[in-house]
Short mmCIF file of C-alpha atoms and ligand atoms in Angstrom, two decimals:
data_model
loop_
_atom_site.label_atom_id
_atom_site.label_comp_id
_atom_site.label_asym_id
_atom_site.label_seq_id
_atom_site.Cartn_x
_atom_site.Cartn_y
_atom_site.Cartn_z
CA MET A 1 41.75 -42.61 43.59
CA VAL A 2 40.24 -39.32 42.46
CA ASN A 3 37.53 -37.02 43.71
CA LEU A 4 35.25 -36.37 40.78
CA LYS A 5 33.20 -33.22 40.42
CA MET A 6 30.17 -32.20 38.44
CA PHE A 7 30.35 -29.47 35.79
CA ILE A 8 27.63 -26.86 36.16
CA ASP A 9 27.62 -23.47 34.46
CA GLY A 10 31.31 -23.73 33.65
CA GLU A 11 32.40 -24.63 37.20
CA TRP A 12 33.47 -27.85 38.88
CA LYS A 13 31.14 -28.62 41.78
CA ASP A 14 30.62 -31.09 44.60
CA ALA A 15 27.08 -32.16 45.43
CA GLU A 16 25.42 -29.31 47.34
CA ASN A 17 25.11 -31.59 50.39
CA GLN A 18 28.70 -32.89 49.96
CA GLN A 19 27.49 -36.50 49.62
CA THR A 20 29.60 -38.83 47.50
CA ARG A 21 29.34 -42.31 46.02
CA LEU A 22 32.16 -44.82 45.63
CA VAL A 23 33.19 -45.95 42.16
CA TYR A 24 34.86 -49.36 41.81
CA ASN A 25 37.26 -50.98 39.37
CA PRO A 26 35.33 -54.08 38.22
CA ALA A 27 38.54 -56.03 37.61
CA ASN A 28 39.56 -56.03 41.28
CA GLY A 29 36.87 -54.31 43.34
CA GLU A 30 39.20 -51.44 44.31
CA ILE A 31 37.80 -47.98 44.86
CA ILE A 32 38.90 -45.75 42.00
CA ALA A 33 36.89 -42.59 42.62
CA HIS A 34 34.51 -40.70 44.86
CA ALA A 35 31.74 -39.23 42.74
CA PRO A 36 29.40 -36.47 43.86
CA GLU A 37 25.96 -37.81 44.70
CA GLY A 38 24.05 -35.02 43.01
CA THR A 39 20.71 -33.83 44.36
CA ILE A 40 17.58 -32.34 42.88
CA THR A 41 19.02 -28.91 43.70
CA ASP A 42 22.17 -29.72 41.70
CA ALA A 43 20.10 -30.95 38.76
CA ARG A 44 18.04 -27.75 38.86
CA ALA A 45 21.20 -25.61 38.90
CA ALA A 46 22.43 -27.44 35.79
CA ILE A 47 19.07 -27.08 34.04
CA ASP A 48 18.97 -23.41 34.94
CA ALA A 49 22.48 -22.86 33.52
CA ALA A 50 21.59 -24.72 30.33
CA ARG A 51 18.37 -22.74 29.91
CA LYS A 52 20.14 -19.39 30.37
CA ALA A 53 22.90 -20.39 27.96
CA PHE A 54 20.34 -21.49 25.40
CA GLU A 55 18.27 -18.32 25.63
CA SER A 56 21.38 -16.11 25.45
CA GLY A 57 22.18 -17.42 21.97
CA VAL A 58 25.80 -17.90 22.95
CA TRP A 59 25.63 -21.33 21.29
CA SER A 60 22.41 -21.56 19.27
CA GLY A 61 23.03 -18.08 17.89
CA ILE A 62 26.50 -18.65 16.46
CA SER A 63 27.03 -20.05 12.99
CA ALA A 64 27.10 -23.77 12.32
CA GLN A 65 30.65 -23.29 11.11
CA GLU A 66 31.68 -21.86 14.48
CA ARG A 67 30.03 -24.69 16.40
CA ALA A 68 31.70 -27.15 14.05
CA SER A 69 35.09 -25.68 14.86
CA TYR A 70 34.52 -26.39 18.57
CA LEU A 71 33.50 -29.96 17.74
CA LEU A 72 36.66 -30.44 15.69
CA LYS A 73 38.77 -29.17 18.56
CA ILE A 74 37.04 -31.62 20.89
CA ALA A 75 37.78 -34.46 18.44
CA ASP A 76 41.44 -33.46 18.29
CA LYS A 77 41.64 -33.38 22.09
CA ILE A 78 40.06 -36.84 22.35
CA ASP A 79 42.76 -38.09 20.00
CA ALA A 80 45.44 -36.30 22.00
CA TYR A 81 44.18 -37.88 25.24
CA ALA A 82 43.43 -41.23 23.61
CA GLU A 83 45.88 -43.21 25.72
CA GLU A 84 44.61 -41.71 28.99
CA LEU A 85 40.96 -42.05 27.99
CA THR A 86 41.52 -45.68 27.01
CA GLN A 87 43.10 -46.50 30.36
CA LEU A 88 40.33 -44.67 32.23
CA GLU A 89 37.60 -46.44 30.27
CA THR A 90 39.11 -49.82 31.05
CA MET A 91 39.39 -48.94 34.74
CA ASP A 92 35.87 -47.48 34.86
CA ASN A 93 33.98 -50.12 32.90
CA GLY A 94 36.35 -53.10 32.88
CA LYS A 95 36.45 -53.63 29.10
CA PRO A 96 39.75 -54.75 27.56
CA LEU A 97 42.09 -51.99 26.40
CA ARG A 98 41.58 -53.04 22.79
CA GLU A 99 37.81 -52.44 23.05
CA ALA A 100 38.28 -49.20 24.98
CA GLY A 101 40.73 -47.98 22.33
CA PHE A 102 38.13 -48.54 19.60
CA ASP A 103 35.55 -46.61 21.63
CA VAL A 104 37.87 -43.64 22.07
CA ALA A 105 38.74 -43.51 18.37
CA ASP A 106 35.04 -43.79 17.54
CA ALA A 107 34.20 -40.98 19.94
CA ALA A 108 36.62 -38.62 18.17
CA ALA A 109 35.24 -39.72 14.79
CA CYS A 110 31.67 -39.03 15.97
CA PHE A 111 32.51 -35.42 16.85
CA ARG A 112 34.19 -35.05 13.45
CA TYR A 113 31.21 -36.55 11.65
CA TYR A 114 28.74 -34.12 13.23
CA SER A 115 31.10 -31.16 12.78
CA GLY A 116 30.89 -31.92 9.07
CA LEU A 117 27.21 -32.72 8.90
CA ILE A 118 26.03 -29.55 10.61
CA THR A 119 27.63 -27.36 7.95
CA LYS A 120 25.96 -29.21 5.07
CA PRO A 121 22.79 -28.00 3.33
CA ASP A 122 19.53 -28.64 5.14
CA GLY A 123 15.98 -27.35 5.01
CA GLN A 124 13.54 -27.45 2.11
CA THR A 125 11.49 -25.09 0.01
CA TYR A 126 8.06 -25.89 -1.44
CA HIS A 127 6.16 -24.75 -4.47
CA VAL A 128 2.84 -23.68 -3.01
CA ALA A 129 0.15 -21.39 -4.36
CA ASP A 130 1.33 -17.92 -5.38
CA PRO A 131 2.02 -15.49 -3.84
CA MET A 132 3.35 -17.63 -0.99
CA GLN A 133 6.81 -19.01 -0.64
CA ALA A 134 7.08 -21.89 1.84
CA MET A 135 10.21 -23.24 3.43
CA VAL A 136 11.26 -25.50 6.22
CA VAL A 137 14.17 -24.84 8.55
CA ARG A 138 15.67 -26.90 11.33
CA GLU A 139 16.25 -25.39 14.73
CA PRO A 140 17.69 -26.69 18.02
CA VAL A 141 15.17 -28.24 20.40
CA GLY A 142 16.50 -26.22 23.33
CA VAL A 143 17.71 -27.71 26.61
CA CYS A 144 18.37 -31.42 26.12
CA GLY A 145 18.62 -33.87 29.00
CA LEU A 146 21.01 -36.67 28.08
CA ILE A 147 21.04 -39.78 30.28
CA VAL A 148 23.38 -42.69 29.54
CA PRO A 149 24.26 -46.18 30.83
CA TRP A 150 27.54 -47.75 31.91
CA ASN A 151 28.36 -50.15 29.08
CA TYR A 152 30.08 -47.58 26.84
CA PRO A 153 30.64 -44.73 29.30
CA LEU A 154 32.43 -42.54 26.75
CA LEU A 155 30.88 -43.58 23.46
CA MET A 156 27.21 -43.55 24.53
CA SER A 157 27.81 -40.06 25.93
CA VAL A 158 29.35 -38.86 22.68
CA TRP A 159 26.61 -40.36 20.51
CA LYS A 160 24.26 -37.91 22.23
CA ILE A 161 26.48 -34.95 23.06
CA ALA A 162 28.03 -34.53 19.59
CA PRO A 163 24.75 -34.22 17.62
CA ALA A 164 23.01 -32.29 20.43
CA LEU A 165 25.75 -29.65 20.48
CA ALA A 166 26.13 -29.63 16.70
CA ALA A 167 22.44 -28.77 16.38
CA GLY A 168 22.84 -25.78 18.72
CA ASN A 169 21.23 -27.19 21.87
CA THR A 170 22.53 -26.79 25.37
CA ILE A 171 22.75 -29.93 27.47
CA VAL A 172 22.31 -31.38 30.92
CA PHE A 173 24.13 -34.68 30.85
CA LYS A 174 24.02 -37.48 33.40
CA PRO A 175 26.48 -40.37 33.24
CA SER A 176 25.73 -43.70 34.87
CA GLU A 177 26.49 -43.60 38.58
CA VAL A 178 28.55 -46.78 37.99
CA THR A 179 30.92 -45.23 35.39
CA PRO A 180 31.36 -41.47 35.77
CA VAL A 181 35.16 -41.38 35.30
CA THR A 182 35.59 -41.08 31.52
CA PRO A 183 32.60 -38.74 31.13
CA LYS A 184 34.31 -36.43 33.62
CA LYS A 185 37.45 -36.41 31.45
CA LEU A 186 35.28 -35.56 28.43
CA PHE A 187 33.92 -32.53 30.24
CA GLU A 188 37.46 -31.44 31.10
CA ILE A 189 38.05 -31.43 27.36
CA PHE A 190 34.95 -29.26 26.86
CA GLU A 191 36.43 -26.81 29.35
CA GLU A 192 39.82 -26.89 27.60
CA VAL A 193 38.36 -26.04 24.21
CA GLY A 194 36.47 -23.16 25.82
CA LEU A 195 32.84 -24.16 25.27
CA PRO A 196 30.83 -21.16 26.50
CA LYS A 197 29.71 -21.67 30.08
CA GLY A 198 26.35 -23.25 30.62
CA VAL A 199 26.34 -24.93 27.20
CA ALA A 200 27.42 -28.37 28.47
CA ASN A 201 26.55 -29.29 32.06
CA MET A 202 27.10 -32.58 33.83
CA VAL A 203 25.37 -33.80 36.97
CA MET A 204 26.14 -37.10 38.63
CA GLY A 205 24.03 -39.22 40.95
CA ALA A 206 21.15 -41.64 41.17
CA GLY A 207 18.82 -42.09 38.24
CA ALA A 208 15.76 -41.98 40.45
CA VAL A 209 16.85 -38.57 41.82
CA VAL A 210 18.94 -36.60 39.34
CA GLY A 211 17.73 -38.47 36.25
CA ASN A 212 14.12 -38.17 37.31
CA GLU A 213 14.51 -34.43 37.86
CA ILE A 214 15.91 -34.00 34.36
CA ALA A 215 13.06 -36.06 32.91
CA SER A 216 10.37 -34.11 34.77
CA HIS A 217 11.65 -30.52 34.79
CA PRO A 218 9.57 -28.16 32.62
CA GLU A 219 12.65 -26.28 31.40
CA VAL A 220 14.07 -29.39 29.77
CA ASP A 221 12.73 -29.63 26.22
CA MET A 222 13.93 -33.09 25.32
CA ILE A 223 15.15 -36.30 26.90
CA SER A 224 17.54 -38.52 25.04
CA PHE A 225 17.99 -41.69 27.03
CA THR A 226 20.02 -44.86 26.58
CA GLY A 227 19.52 -47.65 29.08
CA GLY A 228 17.18 -50.42 30.12
CA THR A 229 13.68 -50.79 28.68
CA LYS A 230 12.09 -50.60 32.14
CA THR A 231 13.84 -47.29 32.87
CA GLY A 232 12.96 -46.03 29.40
CA LYS A 233 9.26 -46.64 30.05
CA GLN A 234 9.51 -44.79 33.35
CA ILE A 235 11.24 -41.85 31.70
CA MET A 236 8.67 -41.72 28.92
CA LYS A 237 5.86 -41.55 31.49
CA THR A 238 7.66 -38.87 33.49
CA ALA A 239 8.47 -36.82 30.39
CA ALA A 240 4.85 -37.00 29.22
CA ASP A 241 3.73 -34.49 31.85
CA THR A 242 5.70 -31.72 30.16
CA MET A 243 5.38 -33.25 26.66
CA LYS A 244 9.11 -33.43 26.12
CA LYS A 245 10.51 -34.76 22.93
CA VAL A 246 11.73 -38.27 23.79
CA SER A 247 14.40 -40.39 22.19
CA LEU A 248 15.00 -43.84 23.69
CA GLU A 249 17.75 -46.39 22.97
CA LEU A 250 16.80 -49.42 25.04
CA GLY A 251 17.52 -53.08 25.59
CA GLY A 252 17.64 -56.01 23.22
CA LYS A 253 17.65 -59.78 22.89
CA SER A 254 18.97 -59.93 19.40
CA PRO A 255 18.88 -63.01 17.16
CA ASN A 256 21.82 -64.23 15.15
CA ILE A 257 20.51 -66.62 12.48
CA ILE A 258 22.93 -69.18 11.06
CA PHE A 259 21.80 -71.14 8.00
CA ALA A 260 23.40 -74.48 7.12
CA ASP A 261 24.88 -72.99 3.94
CA ALA A 262 26.77 -70.28 5.86
CA ASP A 263 30.54 -70.11 5.75
CA PHE A 264 30.96 -72.21 8.89
CA GLU A 265 34.04 -70.72 10.53
CA THR A 266 32.94 -67.16 9.72
CA ALA A 267 29.56 -67.78 11.33
CA VAL A 268 31.06 -69.32 14.48
CA ASP A 269 33.60 -66.52 14.75
CA TYR A 270 31.07 -63.70 14.44
CA ALA A 271 28.63 -65.48 16.74
CA LEU A 272 31.33 -65.55 19.44
CA PHE A 273 32.13 -61.89 18.82
CA GLY A 274 28.41 -61.09 18.78
CA ILE A 275 27.83 -62.30 22.31
CA TYR A 276 31.16 -62.14 24.15
CA ALA A 277 32.47 -58.73 22.99
CA GLY A 278 32.02 -56.37 25.91
CA SER A 279 31.33 -59.44 28.09
CA GLY A 280 27.87 -59.50 26.52
CA GLN A 281 27.09 -56.09 28.02
CA VAL A 282 26.25 -54.67 24.63
CA CYS A 283 22.71 -53.61 23.78
CA SER A 284 22.93 -55.23 20.34
CA ALA A 285 24.60 -58.44 21.60
CA GLY A 286 23.67 -61.50 19.57
CA SER A 287 22.35 -63.23 22.67
CA ARG A 288 20.11 -65.70 20.82
CA ILE A 289 21.87 -67.82 18.24
CA LEU A 290 19.44 -69.64 15.94
CA VAL A 291 21.02 -72.47 13.96
CA GLU A 292 19.48 -74.50 11.14
CA GLU A 293 18.75 -78.06 12.29
CA SER A 294 21.23 -79.88 10.04
CA LEU A 295 24.14 -77.73 11.26
CA TYR A 296 23.10 -77.48 14.90
CA ASP A 297 25.29 -80.14 16.58
CA GLN A 298 28.37 -79.24 14.60
CA PHE A 299 27.85 -75.56 15.33
CA VAL A 300 27.33 -76.02 19.07
CA ALA A 301 30.40 -78.25 19.35
CA ARG A 302 32.66 -75.75 17.59
CA PHE A 303 31.15 -72.72 19.37
CA VAL A 304 31.61 -74.32 22.80
CA GLU A 305 35.14 -75.45 21.96
CA ARG A 306 36.10 -71.85 21.14
CA ALA A 307 34.08 -70.20 23.95
CA ARG A 308 35.98 -72.29 26.51
CA LYS A 309 39.28 -70.92 25.22
CA ILE A 310 38.36 -67.23 25.51
CA LYS A 311 40.89 -65.62 27.81
CA VAL A 312 38.99 -63.86 30.57
CA GLY A 313 40.88 -61.38 32.72
CA PRO A 314 41.45 -57.78 33.72
CA GLY A 315 40.97 -55.33 30.90
CA ASN A 316 44.39 -53.79 31.37
CA ASP A 317 46.15 -57.10 30.65
CA PRO A 318 46.91 -56.95 26.91
CA SER A 319 46.31 -60.69 26.56
CA THR A 320 42.73 -60.41 27.93
CA GLU A 321 40.01 -61.17 25.41
CA MET A 322 36.98 -60.72 27.68
CA GLY A 323 36.86 -58.44 30.71
CA PRO A 324 34.79 -58.44 33.89
CA ILE A 325 31.16 -57.58 34.50
CA VAL A 326 30.76 -53.89 35.31
CA SER A 327 29.66 -54.14 38.96
CA ALA A 328 29.03 -56.53 41.83
CA GLU A 329 25.31 -55.81 41.50
CA HIS A 330 25.22 -56.65 37.80
CA LEU A 331 27.30 -59.78 38.42
CA GLU A 332 24.57 -60.97 40.79
CA LYS A 333 21.93 -60.36 38.13
CA ILE A 334 23.80 -62.46 35.58
CA LEU A 335 24.39 -65.31 38.05
CA TYR A 336 20.70 -65.18 38.90
CA TYR A 337 19.80 -65.68 35.23
CA ILE A 338 22.22 -68.61 34.92
CA GLU A 339 20.54 -70.31 37.87
CA LEU A 340 17.14 -69.47 36.43
CA GLY A 341 18.09 -71.07 33.11
CA LYS A 342 18.98 -74.30 34.88
CA GLN A 343 15.72 -74.24 36.83
CA GLU A 344 13.79 -73.67 33.62
CA GLY A 345 15.29 -76.91 32.30
CA ALA A 346 17.91 -75.60 29.88
CA THR A 347 21.33 -77.28 29.73
CA VAL A 348 24.60 -75.45 30.36
CA ALA A 349 26.88 -76.51 27.51
CA CYS A 350 29.79 -74.49 28.83
CA GLY A 351 30.59 -71.94 31.53
CA GLY A 352 27.88 -71.05 34.00
CA ASN A 353 30.05 -69.89 36.88
CA ARG A 354 31.65 -66.88 38.43
CA ILE A 355 35.42 -67.07 38.00
CA VAL A 356 37.18 -66.91 41.35
CA ALA A 357 40.51 -68.53 40.48
CA ASP A 358 43.76 -67.14 39.12
CA GLY A 359 43.75 -63.84 41.01
CA LEU A 360 40.35 -62.87 39.61
CA GLU A 361 38.46 -63.50 42.83
CA LYS A 362 38.15 -59.83 43.79
CA GLY A 363 36.81 -58.85 40.39
CA TYR A 364 33.43 -59.59 38.84
CA PHE A 365 34.22 -62.27 36.27
CA VAL A 366 31.83 -64.76 34.67
CA GLU A 367 32.70 -67.64 32.35
CA PRO A 368 31.53 -67.40 28.76
CA THR A 369 28.28 -69.34 29.10
CA VAL A 370 26.20 -71.30 26.61
CA PHE A 371 22.70 -72.67 27.14
CA VAL A 372 21.25 -75.36 24.86
CA ASN A 373 17.97 -77.31 25.07
CA VAL A 374 16.11 -74.05 25.41
CA GLU A 375 12.53 -73.25 24.58
CA GLN A 376 11.27 -69.97 23.22
CA LYS A 377 9.07 -69.25 26.22
CA MET A 378 11.91 -69.53 28.77
CA ARG A 379 12.88 -66.32 30.51
CA ILE A 380 16.54 -66.80 29.53
CA VAL A 381 15.36 -66.67 25.90
CA GLN A 382 12.96 -63.78 26.35
CA GLU A 383 14.76 -61.43 28.77
CA GLU A 384 17.89 -59.36 28.36
CA ILE A 385 20.61 -60.83 30.58
CA PHE A 386 23.25 -58.33 29.46
CA GLY A 387 26.17 -60.61 30.19
CA PRO A 388 28.28 -63.36 28.57
CA VAL A 389 25.37 -65.77 28.37
CA VAL A 390 23.99 -67.03 25.08
CA VAL A 391 21.19 -69.41 24.16
CA ILE A 392 21.58 -71.56 21.05
CA GLN A 393 18.29 -72.59 19.46
CA LYS A 394 17.42 -74.82 16.52
CA PHE A 395 15.19 -73.97 13.54
CA LYS A 396 13.77 -76.06 10.67
CA ASP A 397 13.38 -73.54 7.88
CA GLU A 398 13.37 -69.87 6.95
CA GLU A 399 9.87 -69.34 8.25
CA GLU A 400 10.60 -70.77 11.67
CA ALA A 401 13.86 -68.82 11.92
CA ILE A 402 11.97 -65.56 11.37
CA LYS A 403 9.23 -66.51 13.81
CA LEU A 404 11.70 -67.33 16.58
CA ALA A 405 13.87 -64.30 15.78
CA ASN A 406 10.93 -61.92 16.10
CA GLY A 407 9.48 -63.71 19.11
CA THR A 408 10.47 -61.35 21.92
CA ILE A 409 9.38 -57.87 23.02
CA TYR A 410 12.65 -56.48 21.66
CA GLY A 411 13.69 -55.41 18.18
CA LEU A 412 17.10 -53.85 18.34
CA ALA A 413 19.47 -55.86 16.12
CA GLY A 414 19.92 -59.11 14.24
CA GLY A 415 22.37 -61.03 12.08
CA VAL A 416 21.96 -63.57 9.27
CA PHE A 417 24.66 -65.91 8.00
CA THR A 418 24.22 -67.59 4.61
CA LYS A 419 26.00 -67.76 1.28
CA ASP A 420 22.63 -67.30 -0.44
CA GLY A 421 22.41 -63.52 -0.74
CA ALA A 422 18.75 -63.47 -1.78
CA LYS A 423 17.74 -65.63 1.19
CA GLY A 424 19.82 -63.47 3.53
CA LEU A 425 18.16 -60.28 2.39
CA ARG A 426 14.72 -61.91 2.41
CA VAL A 427 15.17 -62.87 6.06
CA ILE A 428 16.65 -59.52 7.05
CA LYS A 429 13.66 -57.74 5.52
CA LYS A 430 11.38 -59.81 7.75
CA LEU A 431 13.32 -59.05 10.94
CA ARG A 432 11.54 -56.54 13.14
CA ALA A 433 14.80 -54.87 14.14
CA GLY A 434 16.50 -51.56 13.48
CA ILE A 435 20.10 -52.74 13.02
CA THR A 436 20.95 -55.79 10.91
CA TRP A 437 23.98 -57.50 9.44
CA LEU A 438 24.41 -60.07 6.68
CA ASN A 439 27.45 -62.32 7.23
CA SER A 440 28.71 -59.98 9.93
CA TYR A 441 27.83 -58.88 13.44
CA HIS A 442 28.35 -55.69 15.45
CA PRO A 443 30.08 -53.15 13.21
CA THR A 444 28.62 -49.71 13.82
CA TYR A 445 29.17 -46.57 11.81
CA ASN A 446 28.76 -42.92 12.68
CA GLU A 447 27.13 -42.48 9.26
CA ALA A 448 24.34 -45.04 9.82
CA PRO A 449 21.29 -44.81 12.11
CA TRP A 450 21.27 -46.83 15.33
CA GLY A 451 18.12 -47.77 17.20
CA GLY A 452 15.40 -50.28 17.70
CA TYR A 453 11.89 -51.42 16.78
CA LYS A 454 9.29 -52.52 19.33
CA GLN A 455 10.38 -52.19 22.98
CA SER A 456 14.00 -51.53 22.02
CA GLY A 457 13.33 -47.86 21.64
CA ILE A 458 12.06 -44.81 19.86
CA GLY A 459 14.14 -42.72 17.46
CA ARG A 460 17.64 -43.17 16.15
CA SER A 461 21.18 -42.22 17.11
CA LEU A 462 23.96 -41.46 14.63
CA GLY A 463 23.84 -40.48 10.99
CA THR A 464 21.58 -37.75 9.70
CA PHE A 465 18.72 -39.28 11.74
CA GLY A 466 20.74 -38.84 14.94
CA LEU A 467 21.08 -35.12 14.23
CA GLU A 468 17.40 -34.72 13.39
CA GLU A 469 16.48 -36.13 16.82
CA PHE A 470 17.98 -32.97 18.30
CA GLN A 471 16.23 -30.58 15.93
CA GLU A 472 12.80 -29.02 15.71
CA ILE A 473 11.28 -28.49 12.30
CA LYS A 474 9.78 -25.12 11.50
CA GLN A 475 7.56 -24.26 8.55
CA ILE A 476 7.96 -20.67 7.36
CA ASN A 477 5.43 -19.22 4.90
CA ILE A 478 6.24 -15.88 3.32
CA ASN A 479 3.63 -13.77 1.59
CA LEU A 480 5.26 -12.16 -1.44
CA GLN A 481 2.30 -9.89 -2.09
CA VAL A 482 1.59 -7.95 1.09
CA GLU A 483 -2.12 -7.02 1.00
CA PRO A 484 -5.21 -7.91 3.10
CA VAL A 485 -6.61 -11.41 2.69
CA GLY A 486 -10.20 -10.04 2.36
CA TRP A 487 -11.89 -13.05 4.01
CA PHE A 488 -14.43 -10.95 5.93
CA SER A 489 -16.69 -8.53 4.16
CA ASN A 490 -16.69 -5.74 6.78
P1 NAD B 1 19.60 -48.25 33.39
O1 NAD B 1 18.32 -48.09 32.68
O2 NAD B 1 19.60 -48.88 34.74
O3 NAD B 1 20.32 -46.84 33.61
C1 NAD B 1 20.65 -45.99 32.54
C2 NAD B 1 20.74 -44.57 33.04
O4 NAD B 1 19.45 -44.15 33.48
C3 NAD B 1 21.66 -44.37 34.24
O5 NAD B 1 22.36 -43.15 34.08
C4 NAD B 1 20.70 -44.31 35.39
O6 NAD B 1 21.19 -43.57 36.49
C5 NAD B 1 19.52 -43.59 34.77
N1 NAD B 1 18.22 -43.79 35.42
C6 NAD B 1 17.82 -44.86 36.16
N2 NAD B 1 16.57 -44.67 36.61
C7 NAD B 1 16.15 -43.47 36.14
C8 NAD B 1 14.93 -42.72 36.26
N3 NAD B 1 13.90 -43.18 36.94
N4 NAD B 1 14.87 -41.52 35.64
C9 NAD B 1 15.90 -41.06 34.92
N5 NAD B 1 17.08 -41.71 34.79
C10 NAD B 1 17.20 -42.91 35.39
O7 NAD B 1 20.56 -49.02 32.39
P2 NAD B 1 22.02 -49.57 32.66
O8 NAD B 1 21.93 -50.78 33.53
O9 NAD B 1 22.92 -48.44 33.07
O10 NAD B 1 22.46 -49.99 31.16
C11 NAD B 1 22.16 -51.20 30.59
C12 NAD B 1 20.98 -51.07 29.64
O11 NAD B 1 21.25 -50.12 28.64
C13 NAD B 1 20.71 -52.36 28.89
O12 NAD B 1 19.33 -52.63 28.91
C14 NAD B 1 21.16 -52.07 27.48
O13 NAD B 1 20.52 -52.83 26.48
C15 NAD B 1 20.85 -50.62 27.37
N6 NAD B 1 21.63 -50.00 26.29
C16 NAD B 1 20.99 -49.71 25.10
C17 NAD B 1 21.71 -49.16 24.04
C18 NAD B 1 21.05 -48.86 22.71
O14 NAD B 1 21.66 -48.19 21.89
N7 NAD B 1 19.83 -49.33 22.45
C19 NAD B 1 23.07 -48.89 24.19
C20 NAD B 1 23.68 -49.18 25.40
C21 NAD B 1 22.94 -49.74 26.44
#
C-alpha cells in the first residue's frame, strides 16, 4: 500500500485539506493506495504553475531538438522501468500482464515517435502578391488540461502528454481517480529526467471538482479529454465559456462486420479479441458483431464455444486471458446491462454472470457474455456497456450491414471481414467511423490518427494529427517593401 502524491510545480504534494481516496486492486478488492483527493485550490495551484512555466519560455522557448532529447530520455526510462510499470498497471487496472506489457512498450514508443516528429520540417510558405511574403508557423497552444480515463491508465496519459510536451505546451494532467498509480510513476520519471518545474503538473481527485476546475479555468487554453461521451459533452459546455480549444476522445459501440466469404477462423478469432481484450473496457471494442445470414448460426456456435473457454482470472496470473472489471462500481453497471438485455428480450447465449467461484469472489469478474436475438433499437445494442458483453446480429446484404453498423450515436471504430477486397473497402468507406480495419481488429499505431466521428469525439490523437491538436497555427505576412500603403488621401 502506498501513499500517492500529486506533482505541482516540481513538488510532491498532498491535497491541501489532507483528504485522500482509497484505490483498490480490482482482482481482489484489496486497498493498494491512498490517493490525494485534490481540491479546487490544488487544481488552481497546478494551473498557476503551468501558466508561469509556459510564460517563462523554459519549455516553449527551447529548441525542438532540446525538447526531443527530454522525450527520448523519458522513453528510455519507461523501458528501464518496464517490469515495474507493467506490474503496477496490472494492479491498478486489473488487465493481464501481457496486455499491460504491450501498453508500457507502446508508451515508450509514443514518446519516441513524438521526439522524432517535433524535429521534422513543419510550416508553410505561400506565394502571395508582391511585395508580401506569407508563411505559416505552428506554435504551442499554451497551458493544456489533460484528463484521462481508467482503461489504459498509462497509455491514454502518454497519448496526450507526449504530443503536448513535444509541441512546447505546459500541462495540467488529471488521471482517473480509479487508476492513479501508474500515472504517478510516470511523473516520477518526469522528475528523474529533470523536466523544468511547472512544465508537467498532476492533480488527482474527482472529475466534478478537479476536472471541472481545469475545464473552466480561464488560464487553461485547451482541454484534451478522453472518457465517456456524457462527460465529454459536459466538458465541452464548461470549456465553451472561456472558448478553450477542445479535443475529445469518447465512447463507442463499434461494429464488426463478418461476411459469409470471410476466412472463418480468422473472423471468429479477431471478433473474440475485438470484444474480450481488456475485458471489453476498450473504447474501440467490437461490441456489435454483425454476421451475414448464411453464416450466422455457424459463427455464433463457434464464437460461443471459444468464449466459454477464455480463462478469466487475476491479471498477475500468467495464464489469465481476461482480467477483472476495473471497479466495483463499474461491475454493477455491466451487470445492470446484462439484466437489461434479458428484460429487453434478448437471449444470453453464454456467460451473463459475475464470477464468484475459484477464489475470484473478492474481485470484480464477469463471464465473457454473448447476447443473440437482439434488435437494433435495444439499449444493449445502442449503448456502450464497456465490459465483456457482445451482441451478435444478423444481416442480409451489404446495404443492411452498413445501415445497422452506422445505426448508433457513436462512430469510433469498425471492422470488416471478407476475402473480397473490393467489397471490404466499399463497406469501410461507408462506415461513419474514424478507425477501421479490414480482416483485423484493434491494432493501433503511434503513426496513425485515432479518434471518432459523430458522438465518439472531436479531433484526433496520435500521428501528425495528434501533434497538431496541441498546436496553434499562425499566419505571418512580411512586407518586403517597407513604405506607406497610401490608402487614405490625407
Ligand atoms: P469518465 O468520463 O467517467 O471519466 C474520464 C475522466 O474524466 C476521469 O478522469 C474523470 O475523473 C473525469 N471527469 C469526470 N467528470 C468530469 C467533469 N465534469 N469535468 C472534468 N472531468 C471529469 O470515463 P471513464 O469511465 O473513466 O472511462 C471510460 C470511458 O472512456 C468510456 O466511455 C470509453 O469509451 C472512453 N474512452 C475513450 C477512448 C477513445 O480514444 N475514444 C479511449 C479510452 C476510453
